[in-house]
Short mmCIF file of C-alpha atoms in Angstrom, two decimals:
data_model
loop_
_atom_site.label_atom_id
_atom_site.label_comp_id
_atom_site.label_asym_id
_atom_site.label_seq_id
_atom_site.Cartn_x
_atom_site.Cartn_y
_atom_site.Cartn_z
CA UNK A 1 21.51 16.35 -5.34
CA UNK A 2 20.61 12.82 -6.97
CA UNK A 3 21.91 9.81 -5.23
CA UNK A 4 21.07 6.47 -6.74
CA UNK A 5 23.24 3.15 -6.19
CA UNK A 6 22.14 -0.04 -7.67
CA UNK A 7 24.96 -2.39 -9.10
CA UNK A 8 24.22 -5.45 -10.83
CA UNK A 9 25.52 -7.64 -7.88
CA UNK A 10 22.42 -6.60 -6.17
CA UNK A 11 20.17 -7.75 -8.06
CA UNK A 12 21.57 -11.15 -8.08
CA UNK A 13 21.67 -11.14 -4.40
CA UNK A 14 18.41 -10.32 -3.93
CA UNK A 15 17.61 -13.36 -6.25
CA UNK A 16 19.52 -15.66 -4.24
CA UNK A 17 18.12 -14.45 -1.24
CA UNK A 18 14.41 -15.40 -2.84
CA UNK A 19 15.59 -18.58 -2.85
CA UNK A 20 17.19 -19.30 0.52
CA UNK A 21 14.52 -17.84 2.44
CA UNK A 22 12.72 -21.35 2.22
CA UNK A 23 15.47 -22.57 4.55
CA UNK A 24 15.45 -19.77 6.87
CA UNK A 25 13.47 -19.47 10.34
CA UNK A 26 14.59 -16.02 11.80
CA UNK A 27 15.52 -13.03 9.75
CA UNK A 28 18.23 -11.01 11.62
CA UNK A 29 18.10 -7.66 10.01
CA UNK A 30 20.85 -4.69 10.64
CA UNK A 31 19.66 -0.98 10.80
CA UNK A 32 22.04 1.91 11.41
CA UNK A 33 20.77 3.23 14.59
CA UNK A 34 20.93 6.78 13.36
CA UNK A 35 18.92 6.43 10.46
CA UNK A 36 16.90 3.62 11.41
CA UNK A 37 14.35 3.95 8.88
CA UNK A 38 16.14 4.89 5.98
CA UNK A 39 18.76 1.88 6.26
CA UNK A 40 15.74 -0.48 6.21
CA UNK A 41 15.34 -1.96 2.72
CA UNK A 42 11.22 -2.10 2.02
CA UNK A 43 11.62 -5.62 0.18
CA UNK A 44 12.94 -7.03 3.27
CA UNK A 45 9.40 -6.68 4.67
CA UNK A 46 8.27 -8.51 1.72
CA UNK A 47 10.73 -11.20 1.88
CA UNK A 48 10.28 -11.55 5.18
CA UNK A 49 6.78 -12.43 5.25
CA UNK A 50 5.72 -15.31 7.73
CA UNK A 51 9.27 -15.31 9.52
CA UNK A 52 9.99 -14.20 12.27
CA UNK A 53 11.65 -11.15 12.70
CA UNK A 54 14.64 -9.43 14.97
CA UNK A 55 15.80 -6.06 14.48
CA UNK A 56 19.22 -4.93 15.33
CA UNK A 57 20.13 -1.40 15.90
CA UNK A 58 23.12 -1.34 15.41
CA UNK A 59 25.83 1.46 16.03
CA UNK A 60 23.75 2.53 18.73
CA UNK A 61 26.94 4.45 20.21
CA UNK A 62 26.84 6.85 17.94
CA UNK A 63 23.17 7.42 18.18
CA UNK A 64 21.45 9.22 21.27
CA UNK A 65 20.62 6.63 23.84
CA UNK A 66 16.57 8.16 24.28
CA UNK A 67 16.26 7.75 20.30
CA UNK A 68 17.18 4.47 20.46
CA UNK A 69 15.32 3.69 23.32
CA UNK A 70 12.44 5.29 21.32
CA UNK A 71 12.95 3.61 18.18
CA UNK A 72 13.01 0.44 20.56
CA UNK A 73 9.63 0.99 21.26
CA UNK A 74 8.82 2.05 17.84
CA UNK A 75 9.94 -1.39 16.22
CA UNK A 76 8.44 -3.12 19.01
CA UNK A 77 4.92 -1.97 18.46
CA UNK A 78 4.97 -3.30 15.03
CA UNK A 79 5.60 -6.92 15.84
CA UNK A 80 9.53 -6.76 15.76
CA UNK A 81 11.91 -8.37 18.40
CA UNK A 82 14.39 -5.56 18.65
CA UNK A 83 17.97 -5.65 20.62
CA UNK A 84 19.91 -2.27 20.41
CA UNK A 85 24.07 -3.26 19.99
CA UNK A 86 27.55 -2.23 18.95
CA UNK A 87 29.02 -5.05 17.11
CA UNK A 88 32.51 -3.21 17.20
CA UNK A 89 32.94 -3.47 21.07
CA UNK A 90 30.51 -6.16 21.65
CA UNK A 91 27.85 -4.07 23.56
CA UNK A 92 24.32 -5.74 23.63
CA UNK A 93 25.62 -8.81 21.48
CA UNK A 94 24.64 -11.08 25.53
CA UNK A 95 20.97 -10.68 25.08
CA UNK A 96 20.75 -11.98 21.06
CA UNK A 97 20.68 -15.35 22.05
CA UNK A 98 17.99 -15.33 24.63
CA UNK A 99 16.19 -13.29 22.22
CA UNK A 100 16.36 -15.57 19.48
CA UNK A 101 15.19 -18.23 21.01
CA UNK A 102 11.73 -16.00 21.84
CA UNK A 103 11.38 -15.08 18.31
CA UNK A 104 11.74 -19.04 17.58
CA UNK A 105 9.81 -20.20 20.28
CA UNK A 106 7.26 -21.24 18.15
CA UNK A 107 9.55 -22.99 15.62
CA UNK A 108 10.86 -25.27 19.06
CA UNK A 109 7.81 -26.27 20.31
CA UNK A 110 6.75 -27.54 16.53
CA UNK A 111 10.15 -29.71 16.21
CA UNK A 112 9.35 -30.43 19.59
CA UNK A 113 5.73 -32.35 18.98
CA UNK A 114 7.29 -33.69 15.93
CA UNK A 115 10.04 -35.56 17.87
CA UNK A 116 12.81 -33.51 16.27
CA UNK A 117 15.50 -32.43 18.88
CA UNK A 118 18.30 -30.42 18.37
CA UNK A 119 17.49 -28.77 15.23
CA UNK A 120 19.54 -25.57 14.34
CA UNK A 121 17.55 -22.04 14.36
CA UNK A 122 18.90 -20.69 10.79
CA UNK A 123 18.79 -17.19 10.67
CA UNK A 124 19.35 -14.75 7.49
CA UNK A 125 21.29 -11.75 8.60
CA UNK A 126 20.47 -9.09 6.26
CA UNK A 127 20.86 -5.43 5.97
CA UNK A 128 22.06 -2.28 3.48
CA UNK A 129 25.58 -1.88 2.66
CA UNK A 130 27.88 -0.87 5.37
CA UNK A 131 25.51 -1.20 8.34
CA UNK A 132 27.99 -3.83 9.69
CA UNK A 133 26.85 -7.07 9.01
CA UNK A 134 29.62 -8.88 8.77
CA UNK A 135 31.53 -7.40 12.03
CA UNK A 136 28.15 -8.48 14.01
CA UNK A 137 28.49 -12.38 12.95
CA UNK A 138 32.52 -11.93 13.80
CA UNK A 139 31.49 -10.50 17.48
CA UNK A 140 28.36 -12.54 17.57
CA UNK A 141 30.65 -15.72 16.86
CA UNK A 142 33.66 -15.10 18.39
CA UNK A 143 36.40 -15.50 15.46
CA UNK A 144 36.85 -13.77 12.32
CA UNK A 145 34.25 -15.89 10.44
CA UNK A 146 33.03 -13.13 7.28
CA UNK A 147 34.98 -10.55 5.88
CA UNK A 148 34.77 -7.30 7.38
CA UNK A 149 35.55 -3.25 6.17
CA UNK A 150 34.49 0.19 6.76
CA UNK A 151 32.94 0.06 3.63
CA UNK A 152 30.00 -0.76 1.32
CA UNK A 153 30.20 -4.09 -0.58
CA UNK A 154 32.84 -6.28 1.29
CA UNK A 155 30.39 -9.24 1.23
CA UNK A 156 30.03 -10.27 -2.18
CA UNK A 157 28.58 -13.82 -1.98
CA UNK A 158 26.77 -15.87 0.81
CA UNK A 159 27.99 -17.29 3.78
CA UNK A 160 26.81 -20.25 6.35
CA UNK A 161 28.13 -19.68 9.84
CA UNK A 162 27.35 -22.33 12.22
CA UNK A 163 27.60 -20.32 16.20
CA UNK A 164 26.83 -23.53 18.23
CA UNK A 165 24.26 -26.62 18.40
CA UNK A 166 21.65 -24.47 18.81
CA UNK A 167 22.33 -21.45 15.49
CA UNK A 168 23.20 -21.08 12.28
CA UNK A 169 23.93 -17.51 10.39
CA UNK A 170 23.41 -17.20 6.56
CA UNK A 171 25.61 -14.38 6.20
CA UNK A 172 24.16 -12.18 3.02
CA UNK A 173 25.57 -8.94 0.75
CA UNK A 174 24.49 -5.62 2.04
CA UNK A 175 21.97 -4.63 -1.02
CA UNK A 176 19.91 -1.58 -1.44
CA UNK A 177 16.78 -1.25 -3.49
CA UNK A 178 16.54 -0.04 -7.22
CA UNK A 179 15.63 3.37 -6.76
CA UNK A 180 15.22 6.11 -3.93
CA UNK A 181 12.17 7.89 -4.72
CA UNK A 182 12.71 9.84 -2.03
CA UNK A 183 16.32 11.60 -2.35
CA UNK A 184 16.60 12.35 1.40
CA UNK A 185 16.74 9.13 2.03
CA UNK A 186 19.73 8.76 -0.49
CA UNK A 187 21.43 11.88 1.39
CA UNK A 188 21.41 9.93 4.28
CA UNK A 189 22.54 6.89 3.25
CA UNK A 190 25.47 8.83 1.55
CA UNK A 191 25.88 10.62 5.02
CA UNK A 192 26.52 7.97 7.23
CA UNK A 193 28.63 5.34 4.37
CA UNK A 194 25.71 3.16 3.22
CA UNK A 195 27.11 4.27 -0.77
CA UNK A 196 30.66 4.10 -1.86
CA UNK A 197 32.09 7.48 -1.52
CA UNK A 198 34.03 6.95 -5.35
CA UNK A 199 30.39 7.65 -6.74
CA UNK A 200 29.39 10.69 -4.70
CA UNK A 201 29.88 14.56 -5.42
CA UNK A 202 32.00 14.54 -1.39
CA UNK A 203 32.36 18.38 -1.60
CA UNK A 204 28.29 18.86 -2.73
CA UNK A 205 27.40 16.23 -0.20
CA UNK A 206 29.31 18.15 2.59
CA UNK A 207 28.18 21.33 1.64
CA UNK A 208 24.43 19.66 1.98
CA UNK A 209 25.96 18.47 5.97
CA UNK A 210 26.80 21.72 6.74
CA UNK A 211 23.34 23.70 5.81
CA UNK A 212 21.66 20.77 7.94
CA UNK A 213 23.96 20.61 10.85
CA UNK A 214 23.40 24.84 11.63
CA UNK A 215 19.89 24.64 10.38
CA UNK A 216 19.16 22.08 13.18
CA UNK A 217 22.73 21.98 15.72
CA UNK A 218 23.57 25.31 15.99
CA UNK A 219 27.16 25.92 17.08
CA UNK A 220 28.08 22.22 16.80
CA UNK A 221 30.87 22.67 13.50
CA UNK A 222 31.91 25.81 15.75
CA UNK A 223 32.75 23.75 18.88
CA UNK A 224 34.58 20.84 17.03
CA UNK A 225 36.63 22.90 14.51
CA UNK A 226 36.73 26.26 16.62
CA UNK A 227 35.36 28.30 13.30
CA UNK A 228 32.81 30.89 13.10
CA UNK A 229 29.38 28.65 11.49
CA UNK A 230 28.12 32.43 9.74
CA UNK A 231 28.38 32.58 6.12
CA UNK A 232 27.83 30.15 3.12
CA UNK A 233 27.95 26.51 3.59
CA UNK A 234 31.27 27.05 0.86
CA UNK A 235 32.89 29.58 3.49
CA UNK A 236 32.23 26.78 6.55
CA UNK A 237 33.85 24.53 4.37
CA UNK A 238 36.73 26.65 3.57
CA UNK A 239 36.94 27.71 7.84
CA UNK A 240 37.21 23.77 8.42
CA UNK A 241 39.88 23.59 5.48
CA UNK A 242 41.70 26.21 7.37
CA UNK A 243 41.47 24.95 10.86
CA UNK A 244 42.59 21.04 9.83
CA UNK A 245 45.01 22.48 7.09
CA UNK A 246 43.71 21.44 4.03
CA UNK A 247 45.88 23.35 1.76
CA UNK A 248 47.47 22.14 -2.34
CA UNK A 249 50.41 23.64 -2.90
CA UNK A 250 50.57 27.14 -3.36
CA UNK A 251 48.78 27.61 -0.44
CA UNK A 252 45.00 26.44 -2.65
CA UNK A 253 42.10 25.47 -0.14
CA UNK A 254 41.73 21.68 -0.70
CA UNK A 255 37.88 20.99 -0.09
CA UNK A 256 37.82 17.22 -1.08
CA UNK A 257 40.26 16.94 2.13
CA UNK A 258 38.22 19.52 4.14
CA UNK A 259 34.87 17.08 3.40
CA UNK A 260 36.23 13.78 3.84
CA UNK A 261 37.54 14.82 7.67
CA UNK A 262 33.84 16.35 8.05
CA UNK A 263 32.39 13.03 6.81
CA UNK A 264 35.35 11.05 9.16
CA UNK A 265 34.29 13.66 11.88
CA UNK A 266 30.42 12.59 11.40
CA UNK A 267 30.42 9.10 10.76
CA UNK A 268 32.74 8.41 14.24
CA UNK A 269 30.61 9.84 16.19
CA UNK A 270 32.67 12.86 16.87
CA UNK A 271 30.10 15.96 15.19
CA UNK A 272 26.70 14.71 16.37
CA UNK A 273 27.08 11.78 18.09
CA UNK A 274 24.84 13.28 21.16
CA UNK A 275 22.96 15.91 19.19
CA UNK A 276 21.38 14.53 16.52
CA UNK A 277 17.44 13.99 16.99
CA UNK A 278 16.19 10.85 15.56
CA UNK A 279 19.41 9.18 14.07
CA UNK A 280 22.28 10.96 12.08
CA UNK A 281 20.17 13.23 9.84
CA UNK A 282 16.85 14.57 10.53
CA UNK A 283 13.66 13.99 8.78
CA UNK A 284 11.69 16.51 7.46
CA UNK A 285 8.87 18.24 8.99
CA UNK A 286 6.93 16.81 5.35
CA UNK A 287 8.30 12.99 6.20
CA UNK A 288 7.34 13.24 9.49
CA UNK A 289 3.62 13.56 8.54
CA UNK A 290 4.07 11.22 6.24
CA UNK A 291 5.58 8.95 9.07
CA UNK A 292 2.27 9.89 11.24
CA UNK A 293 0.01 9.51 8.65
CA UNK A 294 1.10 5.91 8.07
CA UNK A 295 0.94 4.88 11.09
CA UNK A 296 -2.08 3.60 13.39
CA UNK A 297 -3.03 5.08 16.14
CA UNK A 298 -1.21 2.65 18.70
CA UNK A 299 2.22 3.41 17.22
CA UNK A 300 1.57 7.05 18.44
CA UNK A 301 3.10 7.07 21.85
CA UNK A 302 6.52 5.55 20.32
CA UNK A 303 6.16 8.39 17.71
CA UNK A 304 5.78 10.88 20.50
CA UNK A 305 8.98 9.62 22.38
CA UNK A 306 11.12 9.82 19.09
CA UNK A 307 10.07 13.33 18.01
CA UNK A 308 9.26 14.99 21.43
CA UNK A 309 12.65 16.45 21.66
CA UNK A 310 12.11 18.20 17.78
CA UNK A 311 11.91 21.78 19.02
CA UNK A 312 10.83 22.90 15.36
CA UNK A 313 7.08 24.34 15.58
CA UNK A 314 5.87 22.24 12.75
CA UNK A 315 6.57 18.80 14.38
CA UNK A 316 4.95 19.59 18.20
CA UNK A 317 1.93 21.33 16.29
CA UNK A 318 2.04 17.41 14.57
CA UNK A 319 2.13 15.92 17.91
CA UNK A 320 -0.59 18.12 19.19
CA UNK A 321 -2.74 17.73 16.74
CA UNK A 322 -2.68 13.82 16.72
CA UNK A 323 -2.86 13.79 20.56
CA UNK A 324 -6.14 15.79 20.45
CA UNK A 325 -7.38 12.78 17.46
CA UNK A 326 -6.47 10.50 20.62
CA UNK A 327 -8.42 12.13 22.89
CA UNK A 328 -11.42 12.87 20.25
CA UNK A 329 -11.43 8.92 19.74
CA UNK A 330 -11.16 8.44 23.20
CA UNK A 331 -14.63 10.76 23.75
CA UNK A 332 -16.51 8.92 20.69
CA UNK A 333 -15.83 5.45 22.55
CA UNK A 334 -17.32 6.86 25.63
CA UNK A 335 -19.88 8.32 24.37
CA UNK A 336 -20.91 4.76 22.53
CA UNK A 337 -20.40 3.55 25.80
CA UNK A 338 -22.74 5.79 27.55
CA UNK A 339 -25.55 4.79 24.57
CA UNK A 340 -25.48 1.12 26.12
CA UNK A 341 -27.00 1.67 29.25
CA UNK A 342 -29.97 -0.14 28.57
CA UNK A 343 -28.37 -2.59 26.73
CA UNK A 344 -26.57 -3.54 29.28
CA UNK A 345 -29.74 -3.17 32.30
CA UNK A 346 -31.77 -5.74 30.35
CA UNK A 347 -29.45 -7.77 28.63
CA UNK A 348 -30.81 -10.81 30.41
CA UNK A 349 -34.18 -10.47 28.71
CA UNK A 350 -32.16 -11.82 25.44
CA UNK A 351 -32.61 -9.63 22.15
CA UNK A 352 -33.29 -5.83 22.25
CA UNK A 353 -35.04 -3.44 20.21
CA UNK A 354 -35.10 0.27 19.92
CA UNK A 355 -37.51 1.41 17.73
CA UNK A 356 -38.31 5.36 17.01
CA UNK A 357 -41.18 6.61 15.21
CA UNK A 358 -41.49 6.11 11.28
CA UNK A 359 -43.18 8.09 9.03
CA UNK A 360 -45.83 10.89 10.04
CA UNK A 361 -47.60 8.58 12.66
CA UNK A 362 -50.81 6.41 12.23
CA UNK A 363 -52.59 8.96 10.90
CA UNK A 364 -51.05 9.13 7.66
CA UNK A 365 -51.50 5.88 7.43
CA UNK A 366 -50.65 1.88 7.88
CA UNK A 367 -46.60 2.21 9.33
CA UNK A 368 -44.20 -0.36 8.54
CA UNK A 369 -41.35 -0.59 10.98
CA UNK A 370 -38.20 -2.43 10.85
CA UNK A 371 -35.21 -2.67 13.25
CA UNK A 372 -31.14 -4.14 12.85
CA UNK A 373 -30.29 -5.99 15.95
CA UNK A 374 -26.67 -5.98 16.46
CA UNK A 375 -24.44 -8.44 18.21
CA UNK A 376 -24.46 -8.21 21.61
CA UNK A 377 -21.21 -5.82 22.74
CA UNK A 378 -20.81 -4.47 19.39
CA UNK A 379 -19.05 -1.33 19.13
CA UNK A 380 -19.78 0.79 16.06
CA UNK A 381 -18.38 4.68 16.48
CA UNK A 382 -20.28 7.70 15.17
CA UNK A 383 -23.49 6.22 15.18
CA UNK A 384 -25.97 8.54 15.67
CA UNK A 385 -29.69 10.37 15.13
CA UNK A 386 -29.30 10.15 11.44
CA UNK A 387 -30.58 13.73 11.26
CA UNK A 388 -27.39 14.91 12.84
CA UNK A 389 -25.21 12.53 10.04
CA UNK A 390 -23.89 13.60 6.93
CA UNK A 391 -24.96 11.49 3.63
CA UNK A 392 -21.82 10.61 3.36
CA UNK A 393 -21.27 9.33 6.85
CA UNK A 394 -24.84 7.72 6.58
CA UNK A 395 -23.38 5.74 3.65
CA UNK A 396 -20.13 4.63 5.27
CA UNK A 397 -21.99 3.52 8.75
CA UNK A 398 -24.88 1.66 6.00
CA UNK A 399 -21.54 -0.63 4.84
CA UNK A 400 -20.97 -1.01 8.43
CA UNK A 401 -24.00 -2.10 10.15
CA UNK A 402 -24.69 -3.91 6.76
CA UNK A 403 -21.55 -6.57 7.02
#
């Protein structure tokens, strides 16, 4: 299944977000708390640069309350300020304000020292399509300020909001990037309303749902529609069509009404809500190395949280495997810190100098000796009797030492 959604209107949005960033001192950006990373848009990052930054999670009731506590952590560890809410009934929307004045703190004290009182923090709200923008600054402010719908695209153009003395919002259109080069993350976005249904194959998309929901929830289509889940993702679809009464006339299965109540069902909250792992949908065992892979090794413990309820094989042989990396890196500092010993006994005699034998000894000869004195309380790992080195690693520590 391809899924691609890029209209013009983007495009130009983007450009006129380019432009008002100049103004802009917070960036207020929207994720769908069940697919938290695949309703981030990449160029926000780059947009973004040298603001500062709050993350909303937003929908967060229809995620699982550890995964968003995880993905909490997760955002937090890479510099974000992060508040998890429901903009529909107002949960978390208290602690925004308080929080936006950390992210800003900087910005205050500068106006501060500079004599300049009073000035507004404006923030850009951004976000995909759909992820509820526009209901957030309505519950955020208090009054029906931006347009709102339960679907992509309502916000067509931009939007000041002024919230008090001490915020504005530049209210923005939900855009997406130019291309998914990863069509997972497409699937998603299609699963939880991020692209307009009217361009979507709904019967493929729900026959895709299905496969994933008893691959990974087993038993969870059984308990909501009271159907037996064995079969072909077509003969689930047709059990649900049965069970809701999705019939044409002459008594013809209708599966474009069977999938939309399955995609109704799923987007409310009311097949998954408490059983899907890391958001709405999955990753794959592939992604999820990816995800590791990418990341250093401080994000690791968040990682842990958000995956450590994946019972599939593939991901807790991941986690093992990069715990026992911790724990190897762990060893190597000690054992650097173990080589200091003298070092650290006669570090009041100034500069020190180890020197080993060179060559075949005097009598082969005059010897010429040299020695690289390193600052004091330098830390290089994997240094070592070059004998038990590879070239390779003799080369890379070389560059090292060398800078």
């Amino acid at each position: 299944m391809n899924v691609q959604w890029y209209p013009g209107h983007m495009t130009k949005a983007k450009r006129q977000m380019q432009e008002d960033i100049k103004l802009i001192d917070l960036i207020i950006e929207l994720v769908d708390a069940r697919v938290p990373l695949s309703s981030r848009n990449p160029d926000i990052d780059e947009l973004g640069k040298n603001k500062s930054r709050l993350i909303l999670l937003n929908k967060s009731d229809l995620a699982d309350e550890r995964q968003n506590e995880a993905w909490k952590t997760y955002f937090q560890a890479k510099g974000f300020y992060v508040v998890k809410v429901d903009s529909r009934n107002g949960s978390g929307m208290k602690a925004i304000n308080n929080v936006i004045q950390e992210a800003c703190k900087e910005k205050i004290e500068r106006d501060r020292r500079r004599g300049i009182k009073n000035r507004p923090i404006r923030a850009m709200v951004v976000g995909i399509p759909n992820v509820g923008k526009s209901t957030f600054i309505n519950t955020f402010a208090g009054r029906a300020c931006a347009k709102t719908g339960n679907k992509p695209g309502v916000t067509k153009g931009k939007q000041w909001i002024r919230l008090n003395k001490g915020v504005e919002l530049l209210d923005t259109p939900g855009i997406l990037w130019p291309k998914f080069e990863d069509q997972q993350v497409g699937i998603r976005l299609a699963c939880v309303g991020s692209i307009k249904d009217d361009i979507l194959n709904m019967e493929e998309l729900a026959l895709w749902l299905i496969d994933y929901l008893r691959e990974n929830y087993k038993g969870i289509l059984a308990e909501r529609y009271q159907i037996t889940e064995e079969g072909t993702s077509v003969e689930v679809l047709e059990a649900i069509a049965r069970a809701r009464g999705c019939l044409k006339k002459q008594e013809e299965l209708d599966y474009a009404k069977a999938s939309l109540i399955l995609f109704d069902d799923f987007r409310s909250g009311k097949v998954g809500r408490d059983h899907i792992g890391e958001g709405a949908i999955m990753k794959t065992i592939a992604e999820i190395k990816a995800e590791f892979a990418a990341a250093d090794m401080s994000s690791y413990p968040a990682l842990y949280e958000i995956y450590k309820e994946d019972t599939r094989s593939g991901v807790q042989k991941l986690i093992a495997q990069c715990r026992k990396k911790e724990a190897a890196l762990e060893a190597e500092k000690q054992r650097i810190e173990n080589m200091k010993v003298y070092e650290h006994k006669y570090e009041h005699l100034g500069y020190l100098c180890g020197i080993d034998e060179v060559g075949r000894g005097p009598l082969a000869g005059p010897v010429v000796a040299c020695a690289v004195i390193l600052p004091q309380d330098s830390r290089i790992l994997y240094l070592n009797d070059s004998k038990k080195l590879s070239a390779s690693k003799r080369e890379e520590l070389y560059d090292v030492i060398m800078r």
